[in-house]
């Protein structure tokens, strides 16, 4: 298949997609969205998923992040064959292995920055104190230690997205998935968020998969995957 | 519980909505608690333990008919009978028809023997009773009645007859306390006064009250009495005092059915209102719920958090409502109790309060369950897309 990247089909792959297909049904009519996707992403990779609107980027990202199920094929992510996990196991798996970053930040408005970041840790056996230390640590990492007690409405868009990033990494997941993380941000805030993500990749070794339309955002990644009409079009290594 | 804070904060999402629903539930639960307590209060009227060893003998054809006084001799002879007395509902008015209270022409000595508990609790002394016995136009009144009209011992009370063509002026000789307020809203005067001034009451009386040694003997005794007078000119109907009182409660109509009907309607109304509010509250949060689930919150946990929210909200309303009802109980006793018979005893039983809280709790669960279930069944991806 055209989209297979040389050198990434190795045992170190954190994401292994085999003949992945996803269809939706409208009445009896099958609408194929993804067809025969074979792909590996190595641990520590930073990939941008690009393509025209409706090409299936979000759908693919959701499958990899374990919040949707494929209609065909198999996918192994962070060492687990996701088809083998039931819904509760999959939820626990997401908590342990995946951090989500959304276009609209999706912070809980009635919770402070601190409480928003703490949420994923509530599912862990960590004590209250351990949680507090960990939350303060990641908020410092995104330079928001002085905004811990602010509510989302008291933060700028860029700050909100940084809180969301803190929330995504607080549980120390292996994989970060982001769907248009800079889509709602102005140039400067977008730049800040992209730099932060690059640091998470280089300094902390997080594997990052980001869906984006923005060429600048895609430029921060080390590889760009192009999806068209549900099949891989091409993969390009980003030259710096 | 590390999630309690989260649940409580969720309730602050729309303070106006939370307050609105809280006050709706508080008022409804208040209403339900008061209505249910009304039922238990009326129930207690016909379930009084101190009346269980008393038998009431009256005319078979109804309370308007009278029995020959000569029956007393036979009744007293029965081995089960400890004491016997007789009294006649006088139905007198004090100044204005709205000043309604029970007043009886009673035998001034045996009255105290048969109603030993009622008068015994008051600490009325033998001397006071003798004051009453000696004064042919004397009367005794209950404390709450005296309080209501500002009466004191020695005052003269004019009673305007409505059933009988006399209007006695009675001097208060004793003010007694009962074990509950309804026992105090009563006036007794000498039977002789009635008998001597109303020719048709000569040798006649409305009801006999018998005190028996042992309550278990009542069925046998009442059967024997009614048998004895069967086919006589004045047949009798004997029943326990509780059953007798119940027949008065029943005069208020089928209150129980009405109250249960209103209660059911109120409960359905809260169910609909809370279910509507909770489903709006949950629908608004579709994206948030999807985000929680994406970060690893299991469906069951999300469901519990939402149910917790509903239960806390409705439960708080329930506690406020029951609390309000217990605060209002005193007012109901004084206000409504003054004009509606039996309600001067209005009380909130702990069991009624618990029942109302329990029902409220169930309503909270039910009303949240359906929207919460729907929300957690939605695919996560759909929830995430819903704000675009
Ligand atoms: N629940 C659904 N039911 C039916 N069709 C769906 C559903 N979700 C997605 N699709 C279809 O699948 C296709 C791919 O959708 P997807 O959201 O993955 O595209 P995308 O590449 O992320 O687009 P965009 O850049 O606009 O976000 C689209 O044609 C979309 O209409
Ligand atoms: Mg998309």
XYZ file of C-alpha atoms and ligand atoms in Angstrom:
660
model
C 0.000 0.000 0.000
C 1.136 3.431 -0.902
C 1.074 4.853 2.619
C 3.517 2.466 4.261
C 6.519 4.303 5.517
C 9.852 2.634 5.045
C 11.622 1.916 8.250
C 8.625 2.355 10.505
C 7.377 -1.241 10.149
C 9.421 -2.424 13.061
C 8.924 -4.055 16.411
C 9.189 -0.709 18.150
C 5.963 0.552 16.574
C 3.556 1.983 19.135
C 0.736 2.027 16.608
C 0.196 -0.884 14.246
C -2.763 -0.675 11.858
C -3.579 -3.720 9.759
C -6.107 -3.425 6.953
C -8.260 -1.028 8.966
C -11.684 -0.267 7.546
C -14.482 1.892 8.860
C -17.910 2.307 7.343
C -21.062 4.050 8.390
C -24.499 2.899 7.432
C -27.251 5.186 6.327
C -30.255 2.870 6.358
C -28.969 -0.068 4.340
C -26.460 1.953 2.371
C -22.861 1.389 3.407
C -20.713 4.519 3.400
C -17.069 3.492 3.519
C -14.914 6.109 5.236
C -11.625 4.267 5.685
C -10.462 1.369 3.572
C -7.499 -0.958 3.944
C -5.262 1.245 6.062
C -1.951 -0.405 6.924
C 0.376 1.694 8.915
C 2.929 1.718 11.714
C 4.033 4.622 13.826
C 7.210 4.162 15.850
C 7.440 5.040 19.496
C 8.422 8.662 19.926
C 7.196 9.658 16.474
C 5.553 12.996 15.706
C 3.097 12.615 12.867
C 0.731 15.066 11.248
C -2.346 13.578 9.610
C -3.463 15.748 6.709
C -6.007 15.633 3.949
C -9.111 17.272 2.586
C -12.193 17.719 4.681
C -14.152 14.500 4.925
C -11.193 12.326 4.033
C -11.477 10.421 7.350
C -8.725 12.005 9.448
C -10.811 12.382 12.591
C -12.278 8.942 12.103
C -8.818 7.377 11.921
C -7.550 9.336 14.912
C -10.569 8.217 16.971
C -9.906 4.580 16.095
C -6.277 4.843 17.138
C -7.246 6.623 20.379
C -9.717 3.864 21.230
C -12.887 5.948 21.328
C -14.302 4.313 18.210
C -14.161 0.819 16.805
C -13.173 -0.233 13.286
C -15.541 -2.262 11.107
C -12.604 -4.277 9.789
C -8.944 -4.983 10.385
C -6.915 -4.925 13.555
C -5.067 -2.242 15.445
C -2.459 -2.623 18.122
C -1.742 0.511 20.110
C 0.650 0.805 23.039
C 0.977 -2.959 23.140
C -2.748 -3.801 23.180
C -4.900 -5.255 20.450
C -7.820 -2.868 20.857
C -10.375 -5.225 19.309
C -9.751 -7.586 22.234
C -10.691 -5.055 24.898
C -14.256 -4.564 26.060
C -15.624 -1.067 26.634
C -14.519 -0.805 30.267
C -11.092 -2.245 29.519
C -10.762 0.168 26.663
C -11.661 3.055 28.997
C -8.983 1.963 31.459
C -6.553 1.592 28.568
C -7.245 5.139 27.376
C -6.718 6.480 30.865
C -3.334 4.816 31.083
C -2.042 5.311 27.552
C -3.707 8.155 25.662
C -3.881 11.896 26.149
C -6.473 13.866 24.192
C -6.129 17.424 22.929
C -9.175 18.931 21.216
C -9.730 21.896 18.951
C -12.161 23.445 21.454
C -10.047 22.580 24.514
C -13.125 20.958 26.103
C -12.301 21.973 29.632
C -15.053 21.494 32.210
C -16.308 25.047 32.843
C -17.267 24.531 36.498
C -13.835 23.229 37.440
C -10.670 25.266 37.983
C -7.579 24.706 35.870
C -6.208 22.594 38.699
C -9.352 20.477 38.966
C -9.566 20.009 35.222
C -6.025 18.694 35.099
C -6.660 16.498 38.138
C -9.628 14.696 36.516
C -7.747 11.830 34.801
C -5.839 11.182 38.032
C -9.085 10.599 39.948
C -9.235 7.263 38.148
C -5.829 6.229 39.454
C -5.030 4.957 42.943
C -2.961 8.102 43.624
C -3.481 9.831 46.963
C -4.764 13.369 47.193
C -1.297 14.671 47.892
C 0.312 12.751 45.072
C -2.332 14.074 42.753
C -1.723 17.637 43.859
C 2.019 17.359 43.368
C 1.585 15.833 39.944
C -0.956 18.451 38.816
C 1.269 21.290 40.015
C 4.173 19.736 38.189
C 2.433 19.565 34.818
C 0.844 22.993 35.215
C 4.339 24.348 35.780
C 5.437 22.529 32.653
C 2.870 24.453 30.593
C 3.746 27.677 32.438
C 0.416 28.044 34.178
C 1.386 27.475 37.792
C -0.010 30.909 38.660
C -3.376 30.150 36.989
C -4.229 26.970 38.859
C -7.282 28.374 40.603
C -8.693 30.133 37.563
C -11.787 28.865 35.839
C -11.682 28.265 32.074
C -13.696 31.438 31.375
C -10.974 33.414 33.147
C -8.305 32.132 30.762
C -7.354 33.064 27.206
C -7.781 30.515 24.427
C -4.066 29.781 24.415
C -4.031 29.310 28.178
C -7.070 27.057 27.988
C -5.360 24.891 25.410
C -2.274 24.683 27.602
C -4.451 23.554 30.503
C -5.941 20.964 28.166
C -2.435 19.816 27.230
C -1.541 19.576 30.903
C -4.653 17.456 31.395
C -3.628 15.258 28.453
C -0.156 14.563 29.854
C -0.896 14.458 33.580
C -1.338 10.689 33.555
C 1.955 10.311 31.658
C 0.444 8.607 28.583
C 2.616 7.195 25.811
C 0.489 8.629 23.060
C -0.935 12.109 22.517
C -3.670 12.567 19.951
C -4.737 16.034 18.858
C -7.507 16.982 16.455
C -6.875 20.468 15.069
C -5.272 21.648 18.340
C -4.539 25.103 16.916
C -7.738 25.445 14.915
C -9.259 27.933 17.345
C -6.092 29.860 18.192
C -4.500 32.977 16.791
C -1.056 32.852 15.267
C 0.936 33.549 18.402
C -0.987 31.241 20.694
C -0.878 28.539 18.042
C 2.870 28.885 17.854
C 3.172 28.579 21.611
C 1.030 25.443 21.708
C 2.983 23.896 18.815
C 6.290 24.582 20.531
C 4.970 22.997 23.670
C 3.910 19.895 21.758
C 7.309 19.695 20.090
C 8.935 19.790 23.501
C 6.685 17.025 24.780
C 7.877 14.979 21.825
C 11.587 15.723 22.027
C 12.072 16.113 25.779
C 9.543 13.633 27.107
C 9.466 11.186 24.233
C 5.695 11.335 23.751
C 4.414 9.861 20.537
C 2.213 12.500 18.929
C -0.412 12.151 16.243
C -1.992 15.417 15.216
C -4.756 16.022 12.688
C -4.385 19.411 11.095
C -5.191 21.581 8.118
C -2.643 24.133 9.131
C 0.625 23.787 7.190
C 2.515 25.475 10.032
C 1.214 22.934 12.495
C 2.036 20.141 10.126
C 5.507 21.545 9.752
C 6.205 20.950 13.431
C 5.713 17.245 12.935
C 8.483 15.088 11.619
C 6.262 13.209 9.179
C 3.136 14.201 7.327
C 0.642 11.515 6.375
C -1.785 12.446 3.626
C -5.168 10.817 3.592
C -7.514 11.069 0.659
C -10.980 9.523 0.422
C -10.186 7.068 3.165
C -6.921 5.693 1.790
C -3.325 6.727 2.317
C -2.102 9.006 -0.356
C 1.499 9.650 0.605
C 3.817 10.143 3.578
C 6.310 12.951 3.536
C 9.247 13.480 5.842
C 9.458 17.078 6.974
C 12.750 18.730 6.097
C 14.087 21.248 8.534
C -15.148 10.336 48.065
C -12.997 12.180 45.612
C -15.931 12.613 43.213
C -18.264 14.436 45.612
C -16.585 17.741 44.924
C -17.021 17.173 41.212
C -20.708 16.362 41.646
C -21.311 19.404 43.825
C -19.512 21.655 41.383
C -21.623 20.282 38.557
C -24.675 21.542 40.391
C -23.309 25.092 40.263
C -23.351 24.976 36.463
C -26.663 26.780 36.311
C -27.384 28.224 39.722
C -30.742 29.549 38.639
C -31.857 26.138 37.428
C -30.548 24.437 40.549
C -32.413 26.901 42.778
C -35.572 26.605 40.747
C -35.681 22.851 40.909
C -34.646 22.864 44.541
C -37.543 25.128 45.486
C -39.989 23.129 43.366
C -38.983 19.926 45.107
C -38.926 21.558 48.531
C -42.483 22.811 48.102
C -43.766 19.534 46.701
C -42.155 17.472 49.435
C -43.520 19.921 51.991
C -46.990 19.375 50.599
C -46.637 15.601 50.479
C -45.260 15.453 54.026
C -48.092 17.595 55.398
C -50.716 15.550 53.567
C -49.259 12.259 54.723
C -49.052 13.545 58.290
C -52.688 14.555 58.025
C -53.449 10.937 57.262
C -51.436 9.576 60.155
C -53.009 12.168 62.462
C -56.515 11.137 61.464
C -55.458 7.543 61.732
C -54.322 8.132 65.302
C -57.786 9.427 66.182
C -59.196 5.981 65.628
C -56.119 4.227 66.928
C -55.792 5.684 70.376
C -54.322 3.103 72.777
C -56.031 4.640 75.828
C -59.430 4.232 74.150
C -58.910 0.599 73.388
C -60.448 -0.566 76.638
C -63.570 1.536 76.199
C -66.805 0.535 74.587
C -69.376 2.968 73.232
C -73.042 1.967 73.248
C -75.440 4.029 71.141
C -78.732 3.738 69.302
C -78.577 1.425 66.333
C -80.401 3.919 64.093
C -77.868 6.680 64.481
C -76.471 9.365 66.703
C -79.577 11.542 66.567
C -81.538 8.848 68.423
C -81.381 8.474 72.186
C -81.417 5.422 74.495
C -83.316 4.923 77.747
C -81.179 5.843 80.765
C -82.439 2.640 82.364
C -79.986 0.684 80.199
C -77.237 1.882 82.518
C -78.189 -0.579 85.237
C -77.844 -3.545 82.887
C -74.592 -2.281 81.441
C -73.032 -1.759 84.862
C -73.965 -5.297 85.853
C -71.844 -6.916 83.181
C -68.809 -8.564 84.787
C -66.374 -7.162 82.222
C -67.364 -3.570 83.006
C -65.185 -1.661 85.440
C -66.982 1.703 85.204
C -69.827 3.070 83.148
C -70.828 6.621 82.271
C -73.055 8.395 79.788
C -72.904 11.598 77.859
C -74.923 13.597 75.405
C -73.551 15.736 72.581
C -75.004 19.162 73.345
C -73.830 21.033 70.265
C -73.888 24.434 71.964
C -72.408 27.542 70.354
C -70.244 30.039 72.153
C -71.106 33.535 70.830
C -70.469 32.690 67.173
C -70.899 29.490 65.100
C -67.260 29.734 64.027
C -66.157 29.150 67.636
C -66.869 25.480 67.201
C -65.828 23.016 69.905
C -67.202 19.806 71.357
C -69.457 20.200 74.396
C -71.256 17.483 76.281
C -73.778 17.024 79.014
C -72.069 14.351 81.130
C -72.367 12.615 84.444
C -70.215 14.652 86.771
C -68.787 11.731 88.753
C -68.495 8.649 86.571
C -66.979 10.752 83.761
C -63.698 10.854 85.660
C -63.743 7.137 86.345
C -64.220 6.079 82.744
C -61.815 8.639 81.273
C -59.211 8.096 83.997
C -56.187 8.483 81.710
C -57.419 11.628 80.021
C -58.148 13.479 83.232
C -55.495 11.756 85.290
C -52.766 13.185 83.101
C -53.927 16.692 83.912
C -53.127 16.604 87.598
C -56.688 17.679 88.418
C -57.129 17.292 92.171
C -60.021 15.693 93.961
C -60.843 19.124 95.455
C -61.202 20.657 92.011
C -63.459 17.816 90.906
C -65.570 18.367 93.985
C -65.902 22.069 93.070
C -67.378 20.950 89.784
C -69.565 18.249 91.314
C -71.074 20.669 93.832
C -71.991 23.337 91.287
C -74.966 22.193 89.201
C -74.243 24.853 86.564
C -70.509 24.305 86.678
C -68.409 22.994 83.813
C -64.921 21.749 83.080
C -62.952 22.797 79.999
C -59.709 21.728 78.418
C -56.604 23.863 78.614
C -56.268 24.620 74.904
C -59.907 25.632 74.707
C -59.450 27.942 77.701
C -56.324 29.383 76.092
C -58.142 29.990 72.829
C -60.866 32.088 74.425
C -58.872 33.426 77.336
C -61.024 31.686 79.933
C -60.076 31.172 83.543
C -61.618 29.339 86.477
C -64.711 31.207 87.679
C -65.604 32.686 84.268
C -69.198 32.261 83.136
C -69.610 30.771 79.685
C -72.917 31.281 77.854
C -73.692 28.355 75.548
C -76.387 28.753 72.922
C -78.168 25.444 72.296
C -78.589 24.379 68.679
C -80.076 20.905 69.164
C -81.803 21.657 72.442
C -83.887 24.773 73.184
C -81.837 25.906 76.169
C -78.920 28.298 76.600
C -77.157 27.493 79.867
C -74.695 29.872 81.516
C -71.911 27.693 82.875
C -69.279 28.562 85.450
C -65.807 27.131 84.780
C -64.769 25.046 87.790
C -61.839 23.088 86.372
C -59.399 23.631 83.529
C -57.715 20.317 82.719
C -54.849 19.204 80.535
C -55.185 16.201 78.218
C -52.527 13.952 76.761
C -53.031 15.570 73.369
C -54.569 18.838 72.207
C -57.725 17.266 70.762
C -58.660 16.032 74.244
C -58.531 19.601 75.514
C -60.909 21.148 73.004
C -63.908 20.041 74.978
C -66.387 21.224 77.611
C -68.435 19.026 79.955
C -71.366 20.203 82.093
C -73.804 18.398 84.362
C -76.140 15.981 82.687
C -78.890 16.909 85.125
C -78.953 20.451 83.806
C -79.953 19.148 80.380
C -82.303 16.511 81.666
C -84.170 18.918 83.934
C -84.670 21.674 81.391
C -85.395 19.587 78.282
C -88.482 17.377 78.787
C -87.724 15.010 75.916
C -84.363 14.139 77.488
C -85.970 12.983 80.707
C -84.551 9.497 81.368
C -82.803 9.495 78.003
C -79.207 9.776 76.847
C -77.277 9.589 73.580
C -74.302 7.359 74.426
C -72.945 5.148 77.158
C -69.211 4.744 77.625
C -68.057 1.581 79.362
C -64.599 0.982 80.702
C -63.729 -2.719 80.712
C -61.107 -4.565 82.715
C -59.553 -6.154 79.707
C -59.723 -4.963 76.100
C -59.828 -8.556 74.856
C -63.289 -8.923 76.351
C -64.805 -6.135 74.280
C -66.012 -8.227 71.295
C -67.828 -10.683 73.539
C -69.318 -7.909 75.663
C -70.537 -5.809 72.779
C -72.156 -8.833 71.138
C -73.945 -9.670 74.361
C -75.239 -6.112 74.842
C -76.506 -5.746 71.283
C -78.117 -9.178 71.543
C -79.782 -8.268 74.767
C -81.491 -5.217 73.255
C -82.163 -6.778 69.863
C -85.852 -6.513 68.964
C -86.460 -4.029 71.783
C -87.877 -0.569 71.132
C -84.351 0.908 71.244
C -81.806 -1.417 69.729
C -78.136 -0.733 70.453
C -74.935 -0.577 68.507
C -71.819 -1.225 70.582
C -68.340 -0.620 69.295
C -64.909 0.294 70.585
C -64.248 3.958 71.140
C -61.704 3.818 68.334
C -64.265 2.468 65.894
C -66.723 5.070 67.148
C -64.206 7.874 66.502
C -63.425 6.437 63.108
C -67.034 6.958 62.124
C -66.515 10.702 62.748
C -63.340 10.744 60.713
C -65.264 9.061 57.957
C -67.775 11.901 58.017
C -64.988 14.038 56.587
C -65.373 11.950 53.455
C -62.950 9.491 51.991
C -60.039 11.672 53.010
C -57.519 8.895 52.657
C -58.278 8.358 48.977
C -58.213 12.091 48.277
C -54.883 12.538 50.044
C -53.298 9.566 48.349
C -54.558 10.879 45.016
C -53.063 14.314 45.580
C -49.813 12.765 46.803
C -49.546 10.620 43.716
C -50.243 13.615 41.474
C -47.597 15.703 43.234
C -45.058 12.895 42.956
C -45.714 12.458 39.251
C -45.360 16.212 38.837
C -41.951 16.290 40.572
C -40.875 13.279 38.577
C -41.729 15.056 35.328
C -40.183 18.362 36.377
C -36.940 16.794 37.641
C -36.671 14.439 34.714
C -37.098 17.410 32.367
C -34.555 19.513 34.208
C -32.045 16.709 34.570
C -32.347 15.766 30.937
C -31.692 19.378 29.885
C -28.805 19.572 32.331
C -27.348 16.360 30.970
C -27.961 17.145 27.309
C -26.115 20.445 27.703
C -23.153 18.422 28.832
C -23.012 15.937 25.986
C -19.525 17.054 24.994
C -18.243 17.093 28.553
C -19.520 13.596 29.146
C -17.782 12.445 25.970
C -14.557 14.121 27.134
C -14.745 12.395 30.523
C -15.292 9.065 28.848
C -12.454 9.701 26.372
C -10.058 10.314 29.255
C -11.034 6.943 30.700
C -14.137 7.388 32.871
C -16.097 4.146 32.555
C -19.745 4.354 31.508
C -20.831 3.094 34.913
C -18.828 5.755 36.699
C -20.214 8.566 34.548
C -23.663 7.185 35.175
C -23.071 7.131 38.936
C -21.807 10.706 38.901
C -24.925 11.890 37.078
C -27.222 9.884 39.337
C -25.362 11.268 42.337
C -26.082 14.740 41.068
C -29.804 14.033 40.720
C -30.022 12.379 44.104
C -28.160 15.178 45.875
C -30.360 17.800 44.257
C -33.655 16.046 44.863
C -32.498 14.778 48.260
C -31.656 18.311 49.403
C -35.109 19.418 48.267
C -36.565 16.521 50.218
C -34.721 17.436 53.402
C -35.742 21.094 53.082
C -39.352 20.105 52.382
C -39.599 17.761 55.343
C -37.814 20.313 57.531
C -40.240 23.010 56.461
C -43.178 20.721 57.183
C -41.930 19.983 60.690
C -41.471 23.711 61.296
C -45.005 24.312 60.070
C -46.563 21.564 62.205
C -47.083 23.883 65.173
C -48.793 26.458 62.994
C -51.044 23.836 61.441
C -52.051 22.576 64.892
C -53.019 26.077 66.002
C -54.328 27.489 62.745
C -56.088 24.701 60.903
C -56.642 22.667 64.059
C -58.848 25.417 65.468
C -61.476 24.923 62.794
C -61.003 21.354 61.576
C -61.734 18.599 64.101
C -58.863 16.224 64.960
C -56.212 18.446 63.342
C -55.361 20.020 66.669
C -53.359 16.808 67.113
C -51.438 17.292 63.841
C -47.990 15.741 64.213
C -45.188 14.637 61.898
C -44.196 11.106 62.755
C -40.547 10.177 62.149
C -41.777 7.284 60.044
C -43.747 9.666 57.825
C -40.717 11.917 57.398
C -38.537 8.941 56.513
C -41.136 7.684 54.066
C -41.310 11.062 52.328
C -37.508 11.289 52.169
C -37.367 7.774 50.786
C -39.920 8.528 48.108
C -38.043 11.695 47.183
C -34.821 9.732 46.908
C -36.449 7.261 44.535
C -37.889 10.108 42.458
C -34.386 11.602 42.221
C -32.949 8.315 40.993
C -35.759 7.650 38.542
C -35.775 11.112 37.032
C -32.029 11.110 36.440
C -31.718 7.540 35.349
C -33.250 7.847 31.894
C -31.350 10.922 30.662
C -28.140 9.662 32.285
C -28.546 6.274 30.666
C -29.162 7.831 27.264
C -26.160 10.124 27.650
C -23.789 7.315 28.519
C -25.056 5.109 25.715
C -24.152 7.659 23.056
C -20.962 6.941 21.153
C -18.092 9.078 22.474
C -17.239 10.262 18.980
C -20.736 11.630 18.524
C -20.507 13.527 21.802
C -17.189 15.043 20.803
C -18.513 16.138 17.435
C -21.638 17.742 18.840
C -20.043 21.164 19.290
C -18.309 20.883 15.914
N -21.402 9.170 12.545
C -21.268 9.272 11.212
N -22.264 8.843 10.417
C -22.150 8.909 9.096
N -21.080 9.412 8.459
C -20.065 9.874 9.211
C -20.107 9.830 10.628
N -18.945 10.351 11.093
C -18.223 10.706 10.019
N -18.890 10.426 8.894
C -18.406 10.646 7.536
O -17.111 10.104 7.432
C -16.319 10.919 6.603
C -15.016 11.257 7.292
O -15.300 12.057 8.415
P -14.140 12.643 9.299
O -14.753 13.430 10.377
O -13.224 11.565 9.686
O -13.413 13.623 8.262
P -12.200 14.608 8.498
O -11.150 14.178 7.580
O -11.853 14.666 9.931
O -12.814 15.978 8.031
P -12.551 17.460 8.599
O -11.248 17.879 8.069
O -13.680 18.235 8.010
O -12.602 17.369 10.084
C -17.140 12.138 6.242
O -17.660 11.974 4.954
C -18.248 12.122 7.250
O -19.421 12.645 6.688
Mg -11.969 16.158 11.455
